[in-house]
């Protein structure tokens, strides 16, 4: 189990945020076995705002990490070594137009893929938002492959202030991206969930969109996915 602690030692400006690793011992007792930090990370970076685990790989989001050019957000990858310790092996940044408003707000793993939500860290529901897909290539290098921007099926129009990327879930070749601020006017955020499928060509393809049904449903605030079912939260509380 991995538990993010983005505000860890926040009272000390030079102290870093963290993510804690717990393992279940014989008899069912859980014990902390590691504390993950990243070089150069400080508490305001919110390292640990999101975490994901797949086998011997841990992914940690730091959505307010400052990067060159004023971009914000980063995703850190740790892998378990032969001796059992966890080692940072990569740091992912988003490139391209509008890069880095809050990369790592949410992270999810799908095989050799990592998908990271990128929504504005201060006003996530009022952010257009994206989800960036990174693929691990042979040899271990990670490459940014695709940026999903919440295009509406059949129109190609991107919804402003949708909060697209606020939450993510993946299972098999399916990905669900929550956009709780949809439609454009945030005062009427019915919300939506966007579904993508990984094609044989290696691209995430938008297949359909589920919309909230009433005023301020905030559908897509939280999402979960199994191989056969999708669960989409609709708390209906934002601004209410």
PDB file of C-alpha atoms in Angstrom:
ATOM      1  CA  UNK A   1       0.000   0.000   0.000  1.00  0.00           C
ATOM      2  CA  UNK A   2       1.177   3.523  -0.780  1.00  0.00           C
ATOM      3  CA  UNK A   3      -0.152   6.593   1.024  1.00  0.00           C
ATOM      4  CA  UNK A   4       0.536  10.102  -0.241  1.00  0.00           C
ATOM      5  CA  UNK A   5       1.336  12.887   2.217  1.00  0.00           C
ATOM      6  CA  UNK A   6       1.545  16.048   0.097  1.00  0.00           C
ATOM      7  CA  UNK A   7       1.569  18.357   3.118  1.00  0.00           C
ATOM      8  CA  UNK A   8       4.203  16.390   5.041  1.00  0.00           C
ATOM      9  CA  UNK A   9       6.279  18.818   7.129  1.00  0.00           C
ATOM     10  CA  UNK A  10       4.583  21.714   5.353  1.00  0.00           C
ATOM     11  CA  UNK A  11       5.382  23.965   8.320  1.00  0.00           C
ATOM     12  CA  UNK A  12       9.058  23.708   7.370  1.00  0.00           C
ATOM     13  CA  UNK A  13       9.538  25.376   3.969  1.00  0.00           C
ATOM     14  CA  UNK A  14      12.697  23.405   3.130  1.00  0.00           C
ATOM     15  CA  UNK A  15      11.174  20.061   4.012  1.00  0.00           C
ATOM     16  CA  UNK A  16       9.811  17.819   1.280  1.00  0.00           C
ATOM     17  CA  UNK A  17       6.456  16.156   0.832  1.00  0.00           C
ATOM     18  CA  UNK A  18       6.409  12.367   0.839  1.00  0.00           C
ATOM     19  CA  UNK A  19       4.655   9.120   0.061  1.00  0.00           C
ATOM     20  CA  UNK A  20       4.776   6.238   2.528  1.00  0.00           C
ATOM     21  CA  UNK A  21       4.962   2.542   1.633  1.00  0.00           C
ATOM     22  CA  UNK A  22       3.308  -0.048   3.880  1.00  0.00           C
ATOM     23  CA  UNK A  23       3.597  -3.822   3.560  1.00  0.00           C
ATOM     24  CA  UNK A  24       1.426  -6.493   5.127  1.00  0.00           C
ATOM     25  CA  UNK A  25       3.448  -8.826   7.299  1.00  0.00           C
ATOM     26  CA  UNK A  26       2.683 -12.347   8.453  1.00  0.00           C
ATOM     27  CA  UNK A  27      -0.361 -12.271  10.680  1.00  0.00           C
ATOM     28  CA  UNK A  28      -1.954  -9.418   8.747  1.00  0.00           C
ATOM     29  CA  UNK A  29      -0.096  -6.551  10.427  1.00  0.00           C
ATOM     30  CA  UNK A  30       0.747  -3.563   8.207  1.00  0.00           C
ATOM     31  CA  UNK A  31       4.150  -1.951   8.688  1.00  0.00           C
ATOM     32  CA  UNK A  32       5.734   1.121   7.124  1.00  0.00           C
ATOM     33  CA  UNK A  33       8.715  -0.069   5.115  1.00  0.00           C
ATOM     34  CA  UNK A  34       9.705   2.995   3.097  1.00  0.00           C
ATOM     35  CA  UNK A  35       9.309   6.743   2.799  1.00  0.00           C
ATOM     36  CA  UNK A  36       9.519   8.047  -0.751  1.00  0.00           C
ATOM     37  CA  UNK A  37      10.796  11.524  -1.522  1.00  0.00           C
ATOM     38  CA  UNK A  38      12.198  13.053  -4.684  1.00  0.00           C
ATOM     39  CA  UNK A  39      15.249  15.197  -5.177  1.00  0.00           C
ATOM     40  CA  UNK A  40      14.443  18.895  -5.156  1.00  0.00           C
ATOM     41  CA  UNK A  41      10.860  18.452  -3.992  1.00  0.00           C
ATOM     42  CA  UNK A  42       9.538  20.778  -1.289  1.00  0.00           C
ATOM     43  CA  UNK A  43       6.239  20.695   0.574  1.00  0.00           C
ATOM     44  CA  UNK A  44       4.533  23.263  -1.722  1.00  0.00           C
ATOM     45  CA  UNK A  45       5.077  20.871  -4.658  1.00  0.00           C
ATOM     46  CA  UNK A  46       2.376  18.572  -3.249  1.00  0.00           C
ATOM     47  CA  UNK A  47       4.390  15.459  -3.973  1.00  0.00           C
ATOM     48  CA  UNK A  48       2.019  12.647  -3.010  1.00  0.00           C
ATOM     49  CA  UNK A  49      -1.193  14.385  -4.091  1.00  0.00           C
ATOM     50  CA  UNK A  50      -1.819  11.236  -6.140  1.00  0.00           C
ATOM     51  CA  UNK A  51      -0.258   7.774  -6.161  1.00  0.00           C
ATOM     52  CA  UNK A  52      -0.597   4.593  -8.190  1.00  0.00           C
ATOM     53  CA  UNK A  53       0.971   1.156  -7.860  1.00  0.00           C
ATOM     54  CA  UNK A  54       1.551  -1.608 -10.374  1.00  0.00           C
ATOM     55  CA  UNK A  55       3.750  -4.512  -9.329  1.00  0.00           C
ATOM     56  CA  UNK A  56       7.213  -3.189  -8.501  1.00  0.00           C
ATOM     57  CA  UNK A  57       6.456   0.304  -9.756  1.00  0.00           C
ATOM     58  CA  UNK A  58       5.088   3.272  -7.807  1.00  0.00           C
ATOM     59  CA  UNK A  59       3.953   6.481  -9.491  1.00  0.00           C
ATOM     60  CA  UNK A  60       3.649   9.716  -7.510  1.00  0.00           C
ATOM     61  CA  UNK A  61       2.140  12.982  -8.706  1.00  0.00           C
ATOM     62  CA  UNK A  62       3.397  16.435  -7.674  1.00  0.00           C
ATOM     63  CA  UNK A  63       0.958  18.864  -9.352  1.00  0.00           C
ATOM     64  CA  UNK A  64       2.521  22.120  -8.137  1.00  0.00           C
ATOM     65  CA  UNK A  65       6.165  21.274  -8.839  1.00  0.00           C
ATOM     66  CA  UNK A  66       7.842  24.226 -10.556  1.00  0.00           C
ATOM     67  CA  UNK A  67       9.603  23.427 -13.829  1.00  0.00           C
ATOM     68  CA  UNK A  68      11.586  25.377 -16.453  1.00  0.00           C
ATOM     69  CA  UNK A  69       9.494  27.820 -18.447  1.00  0.00           C
ATOM     70  CA  UNK A  70       6.936  28.280 -15.685  1.00  0.00           C
ATOM     71  CA  UNK A  71       5.218  24.948 -16.223  1.00  0.00           C
ATOM     72  CA  UNK A  72       3.790  23.238 -13.180  1.00  0.00           C
ATOM     73  CA  UNK A  73       3.489  19.631 -12.179  1.00  0.00           C
ATOM     74  CA  UNK A  74       5.528  16.458 -12.464  1.00  0.00           C
ATOM     75  CA  UNK A  75       5.169  12.707 -12.153  1.00  0.00           C
ATOM     76  CA  UNK A  76       7.835  10.641 -10.390  1.00  0.00           C
ATOM     77  CA  UNK A  77       8.433   6.949 -10.987  1.00  0.00           C
ATOM     78  CA  UNK A  78       9.970   4.629  -8.408  1.00  0.00           C
ATOM     79  CA  UNK A  79      10.901   0.988  -8.935  1.00  0.00           C
ATOM     80  CA  UNK A  80      11.727  -1.698  -6.410  1.00  0.00           C
ATOM     81  CA  UNK A  81      15.346  -2.826  -6.643  1.00  0.00           C
ATOM     82  CA  UNK A  82      16.720  -6.340  -6.205  1.00  0.00           C
ATOM     83  CA  UNK A  83      17.588  -5.664  -2.563  1.00  0.00           C
ATOM     84  CA  UNK A  84      14.023  -4.498  -1.902  1.00  0.00           C
ATOM     85  CA  UNK A  85      14.593  -0.751  -1.683  1.00  0.00           C
ATOM     86  CA  UNK A  86      12.658   1.775  -3.784  1.00  0.00           C
ATOM     87  CA  UNK A  87      14.598   3.982  -6.199  1.00  0.00           C
ATOM     88  CA  UNK A  88      13.460   6.958  -8.274  1.00  0.00           C
ATOM     89  CA  UNK A  89      14.080   6.040 -11.902  1.00  0.00           C
ATOM     90  CA  UNK A  90      12.336   8.806 -13.816  1.00  0.00           C
ATOM     91  CA  UNK A  91      10.604  12.192 -13.629  1.00  0.00           C
ATOM     92  CA  UNK A  92       7.954  12.940 -16.240  1.00  0.00           C
ATOM     93  CA  UNK A  93       7.035  16.412 -17.476  1.00  0.00           C
ATOM     94  CA  UNK A  94       4.466  17.340 -20.062  1.00  0.00           C
ATOM     95  CA  UNK A  95       5.607  19.103 -23.212  1.00  0.00           C
ATOM     96  CA  UNK A  96       3.627  21.072 -25.768  1.00  0.00           C
ATOM     97  CA  UNK A  97       1.252  24.014 -25.813  1.00  0.00           C
ATOM     98  CA  UNK A  98      -0.133  24.935 -22.406  1.00  0.00           C
ATOM     99  CA  UNK A  99       2.071  22.369 -20.710  1.00  0.00           C
ATOM    100  CA  UNK A 100       1.981  21.976 -16.999  1.00  0.00           C
ATOM    101  CA  UNK A 101      -0.930  23.594 -15.190  1.00  0.00           C
ATOM    102  CA  UNK A 102      -0.971  20.833 -12.604  1.00  0.00           C
ATOM    103  CA  UNK A 103       0.382  17.612 -14.074  1.00  0.00           C
ATOM    104  CA  UNK A 104       0.041  14.789 -11.565  1.00  0.00           C
ATOM    105  CA  UNK A 105      -3.207  15.920  -9.973  1.00  0.00           C
ATOM    106  CA  UNK A 106      -4.218  12.320 -10.623  1.00  0.00           C
ATOM    107  CA  UNK A 107      -2.154   9.393 -11.899  1.00  0.00           C
ATOM    108  CA  UNK A 108      -3.090   5.921 -13.055  1.00  0.00           C
ATOM    109  CA  UNK A 109      -1.142   2.988 -14.485  1.00  0.00           C
ATOM    110  CA  UNK A 110      -2.145   0.601 -17.253  1.00  0.00           C
ATOM    111  CA  UNK A 111       0.565  -1.915 -18.086  1.00  0.00           C
ATOM    112  CA  UNK A 112       3.463   0.049 -19.554  1.00  0.00           C
ATOM    113  CA  UNK A 113       1.340   3.201 -19.656  1.00  0.00           C
ATOM    114  CA  UNK A 114       1.068   6.025 -17.149  1.00  0.00           C
ATOM    115  CA  UNK A 115      -1.735   8.537 -17.595  1.00  0.00           C
ATOM    116  CA  UNK A 116      -1.572  11.766 -15.611  1.00  0.00           C
ATOM    117  CA  UNK A 117      -4.348  14.303 -15.149  1.00  0.00           C
ATOM    118  CA  UNK A 118      -3.292  17.918 -15.662  1.00  0.00           C
ATOM    119  CA  UNK A 119      -5.786  20.364 -14.170  1.00  0.00           C
ATOM    120  CA  UNK A 120      -5.090  23.754 -12.648  1.00  0.00           C
ATOM    121  CA  UNK A 121      -4.025  23.068  -9.076  1.00  0.00           C
ATOM    122  CA  UNK A 122      -5.818  26.111  -7.626  1.00  0.00           C
ATOM    123  CA  UNK A 123      -9.146  25.799  -9.451  1.00  0.00           C
ATOM    124  CA  UNK A 124      -9.345  22.210 -10.746  1.00  0.00           C
ATOM    125  CA  UNK A 125     -13.056  22.405 -11.556  1.00  0.00           C
ATOM    126  CA  UNK A 126     -12.503  25.607 -13.582  1.00  0.00           C
ATOM    127  CA  UNK A 127      -9.650  24.148 -15.621  1.00  0.00           C
ATOM    128  CA  UNK A 128     -10.010  22.960 -19.207  1.00  0.00           C
ATOM    129  CA  UNK A 129      -7.742  20.114 -18.205  1.00  0.00           C
ATOM    130  CA  UNK A 130      -5.952  17.368 -20.086  1.00  0.00           C
ATOM    131  CA  UNK A 131      -4.731  13.844 -19.485  1.00  0.00           C
ATOM    132  CA  UNK A 132      -1.261  12.987 -20.738  1.00  0.00           C
ATOM    133  CA  UNK A 133      -0.302   9.426 -21.675  1.00  0.00           C
ATOM    134  CA  UNK A 134       3.304   8.266 -21.238  1.00  0.00           C
ATOM    135  CA  UNK A 135       4.585   4.916 -22.521  1.00  0.00           C
ATOM    136  CA  UNK A 136       7.571   2.929 -21.273  1.00  0.00           C
ATOM    137  CA  UNK A 137       9.710   2.016 -24.248  1.00  0.00           C
ATOM    138  CA  UNK A 138      12.056  -0.985 -24.530  1.00  0.00           C
ATOM    139  CA  UNK A 139      15.100  -0.144 -22.465  1.00  0.00           C
ATOM    140  CA  UNK A 140      13.064   1.641 -19.784  1.00  0.00           C
ATOM    141  CA  UNK A 141      12.760   5.186 -21.152  1.00  0.00           C
ATOM    142  CA  UNK A 142       9.384   6.910 -20.763  1.00  0.00           C
ATOM    143  CA  UNK A 143       7.979   8.893 -23.696  1.00  0.00           C
ATOM    144  CA  UNK A 144       5.023  11.261 -23.900  1.00  0.00           C
ATOM    145  CA  UNK A 145       2.793   9.701 -26.539  1.00  0.00           C
ATOM    146  CA  UNK A 146      -0.544  11.481 -26.414  1.00  0.00           C
ATOM    147  CA  UNK A 147      -2.426  14.330 -24.768  1.00  0.00           C
ATOM    148  CA  UNK A 148      -6.143  13.756 -24.272  1.00  0.00           C
ATOM    149  CA  UNK A 149      -8.140  16.953 -24.105  1.00  0.00           C
ATOM    150  CA  UNK A 150     -11.729  15.863 -23.670  1.00  0.00           C
ATOM    151  CA  UNK A 151     -12.942  16.302 -27.225  1.00  0.00           C
ATOM    152  CA  UNK A 152     -16.678  15.649 -27.421  1.00  0.00           C
ATOM    153  CA  UNK A 153     -17.421  12.626 -29.578  1.00  0.00           C
ATOM    154  CA  UNK A 154     -18.591  13.667 -33.021  1.00  0.00           C
ATOM    155  CA  UNK A 155     -17.818  17.374 -32.641  1.00  0.00           C
ATOM    156  CA  UNK A 156     -14.148  17.698 -31.696  1.00  0.00           C
ATOM    157  CA  UNK A 157     -15.083  20.622 -29.474  1.00  0.00           C
ATOM    158  CA  UNK A 158     -13.232  20.941 -26.187  1.00  0.00           C
ATOM    159  CA  UNK A 159     -15.360  21.956 -23.233  1.00  0.00           C
ATOM    160  CA  UNK A 160     -13.985  24.931 -21.315  1.00  0.00           C
ATOM    161  CA  UNK A 161     -13.847  24.749 -17.530  1.00  0.00           C
ATOM    162  CA  UNK A 162     -14.682  21.051 -17.663  1.00  0.00           C
ATOM    163  CA  UNK A 163     -12.149  19.916 -15.057  1.00  0.00           C
ATOM    164  CA  UNK A 164     -11.183  17.167 -17.498  1.00  0.00           C
ATOM    165  CA  UNK A 165      -8.571  14.967 -15.830  1.00  0.00           C
ATOM    166  CA  UNK A 166      -9.822  15.612 -12.303  1.00  0.00           C
ATOM    167  CA  UNK A 167      -9.951  11.853 -11.774  1.00  0.00           C
ATOM    168  CA  UNK A 168      -8.801   8.842 -13.789  1.00  0.00           C
ATOM    169  CA  UNK A 169      -9.290   5.081 -13.806  1.00  0.00           C
ATOM    170  CA  UNK A 170      -7.890   2.348 -16.033  1.00  0.00           C
ATOM    171  CA  UNK A 171      -8.474  -1.373 -16.503  1.00  0.00           C
ATOM    172  CA  UNK A 172      -7.142  -3.457 -19.340  1.00  0.00           C
ATOM    173  CA  UNK A 173      -7.375  -1.369 -22.502  1.00  0.00           C
ATOM    174  CA  UNK A 174      -9.982   1.009 -21.094  1.00  0.00           C
ATOM    175  CA  UNK A 175      -9.500   4.456 -19.556  1.00  0.00           C
ATOM    176  CA  UNK A 176     -12.112   6.693 -17.933  1.00  0.00           C
ATOM    177  CA  UNK A 177     -11.462  10.398 -17.428  1.00  0.00           C
ATOM    178  CA  UNK A 178     -13.671  12.458 -15.138  1.00  0.00           C
ATOM    179  CA  UNK A 179     -14.674  16.007 -16.087  1.00  0.00           C
ATOM    180  CA  UNK A 180     -16.918  17.213 -13.238  1.00  0.00           C
ATOM    181  CA  UNK A 181     -17.113  20.830 -14.436  1.00  0.00           C
ATOM    182  CA  UNK A 182     -18.816  20.055 -17.779  1.00  0.00           C
ATOM    183  CA  UNK A 183     -20.511  21.946 -19.509  1.00  0.00           C
ATOM    184  CA  UNK A 184     -18.623  25.170 -20.206  1.00  0.00           C
ATOM    185  CA  UNK A 185     -20.346  27.398 -17.677  1.00  0.00           C
ATOM    186  CA  UNK A 186     -19.074  26.194 -14.323  1.00  0.00           C
ATOM    187  CA  UNK A 187     -22.230  27.410 -12.592  1.00  0.00           C
ATOM    188  CA  UNK A 188     -24.083  24.570 -14.294  1.00  0.00           C
ATOM    189  CA  UNK A 189     -21.532  21.809 -13.898  1.00  0.00           C
ATOM    190  CA  UNK A 190     -23.496  18.688 -14.667  1.00  0.00           C
ATOM    191  CA  UNK A 191     -20.207  16.888 -15.276  1.00  0.00           C
ATOM    192  CA  UNK A 192     -19.198  14.047 -17.561  1.00  0.00           C
ATOM    193  CA  UNK A 193     -17.082  10.935 -17.864  1.00  0.00           C
ATOM    194  CA  UNK A 194     -15.092  10.300 -21.027  1.00  0.00           C
ATOM    195  CA  UNK A 195     -14.243   6.758 -22.135  1.00  0.00           C
ATOM    196  CA  UNK A 196     -11.140   5.829 -24.137  1.00  0.00           C
ATOM    197  CA  UNK A 197      -9.936   2.512 -25.514  1.00  0.00           C
ATOM    198  CA  UNK A 198      -6.357   1.636 -26.410  1.00  0.00           C
ATOM    199  CA  UNK A 199      -6.339   0.740 -30.100  1.00  0.00           C
ATOM    200  CA  UNK A 200      -4.167  -1.860 -31.795  1.00  0.00           C
ATOM    201  CA  UNK A 201      -2.086   1.003 -33.183  1.00  0.00           C
ATOM    202  CA  UNK A 202      -1.213   2.138 -29.661  1.00  0.00           C
ATOM    203  CA  UNK A 203      -3.433   5.238 -29.471  1.00  0.00           C
ATOM    204  CA  UNK A 204      -6.066   6.057 -26.864  1.00  0.00           C
ATOM    205  CA  UNK A 205      -9.283   6.593 -28.810  1.00  0.00           C
ATOM    206  CA  UNK A 206     -12.320   8.438 -27.456  1.00  0.00           C
ATOM    207  CA  UNK A 207     -15.296   6.069 -27.694  1.00  0.00           C
ATOM    208  CA  UNK A 208     -18.113   7.771 -25.815  1.00  0.00           C
ATOM    209  CA  UNK A 209     -19.087  10.271 -23.150  1.00  0.00           C
ATOM    210  CA  UNK A 210     -21.539   9.964 -20.264  1.00  0.00           C
ATOM    211  CA  UNK A 211     -23.123  13.230 -19.147  1.00  0.00           C
ATOM    212  CA  UNK A 212     -24.574  14.278 -15.828  1.00  0.00           C
ATOM    213  CA  UNK A 213     -28.331  14.581 -15.790  1.00  0.00           C
ATOM    214  CA  UNK A 214     -29.028  17.657 -13.719  1.00  0.00           C
ATOM    215  CA  UNK A 215     -27.700  20.981 -12.450  1.00  0.00           C
ATOM    216  CA  UNK A 216     -24.462  20.641 -10.461  1.00  0.00           C
ATOM    217  CA  UNK A 217     -24.352  16.847 -10.543  1.00  0.00           C
ATOM    218  CA  UNK A 218     -20.534  17.058 -10.896  1.00  0.00           C
ATOM    219  CA  UNK A 219     -20.503  13.694 -12.619  1.00  0.00           C
ATOM    220  CA  UNK A 220     -16.932  12.440 -12.988  1.00  0.00           C
ATOM    221  CA  UNK A 221     -15.691  13.861  -9.707  1.00  0.00           C
ATOM    222  CA  UNK A 222     -14.497  10.330  -8.925  1.00  0.00           C
ATOM    223  CA  UNK A 223     -14.247   7.353 -11.251  1.00  0.00           C
ATOM    224  CA  UNK A 224     -13.381   3.664 -10.892  1.00  0.00           C
ATOM    225  CA  UNK A 225     -13.148   0.886 -13.422  1.00  0.00           C
ATOM    226  CA  UNK A 226     -13.101  -2.908 -13.611  1.00  0.00           C
ATOM    227  CA  UNK A 227     -12.837  -4.993 -16.761  1.00  0.00           C
ATOM    228  CA  UNK A 228     -16.631  -5.017 -17.105  1.00  0.00           C
ATOM    229  CA  UNK A 229     -18.006  -2.093 -15.097  1.00  0.00           C
ATOM    230  CA  UNK A 230     -17.412   1.618 -14.632  1.00  0.00           C
ATOM    231  CA  UNK A 231     -18.376   3.550 -11.513  1.00  0.00           C
ATOM    232  CA  UNK A 232     -18.759   7.323 -11.780  1.00  0.00           C
ATOM    233  CA  UNK A 233     -19.268   9.542  -8.742  1.00  0.00           C
ATOM    234  CA  UNK A 234     -21.728  12.410  -8.929  1.00  0.00           C
ATOM    235  CA  UNK A 235     -21.634  14.176  -5.544  1.00  0.00           C
ATOM    236  CA  UNK A 236     -23.644  17.189  -6.672  1.00  0.00           C
ATOM    237  CA  UNK A 237     -22.213  19.432  -3.965  1.00  0.00           C
ATOM    238  CA  UNK A 238     -19.930  21.912  -5.726  1.00  0.00           C
ATOM    239  CA  UNK A 239     -21.274  25.421  -5.327  1.00  0.00           C
ATOM    240  CA  UNK A 240     -24.437  24.146  -3.740  1.00  0.00           C
TER     241      UNK A 240
END
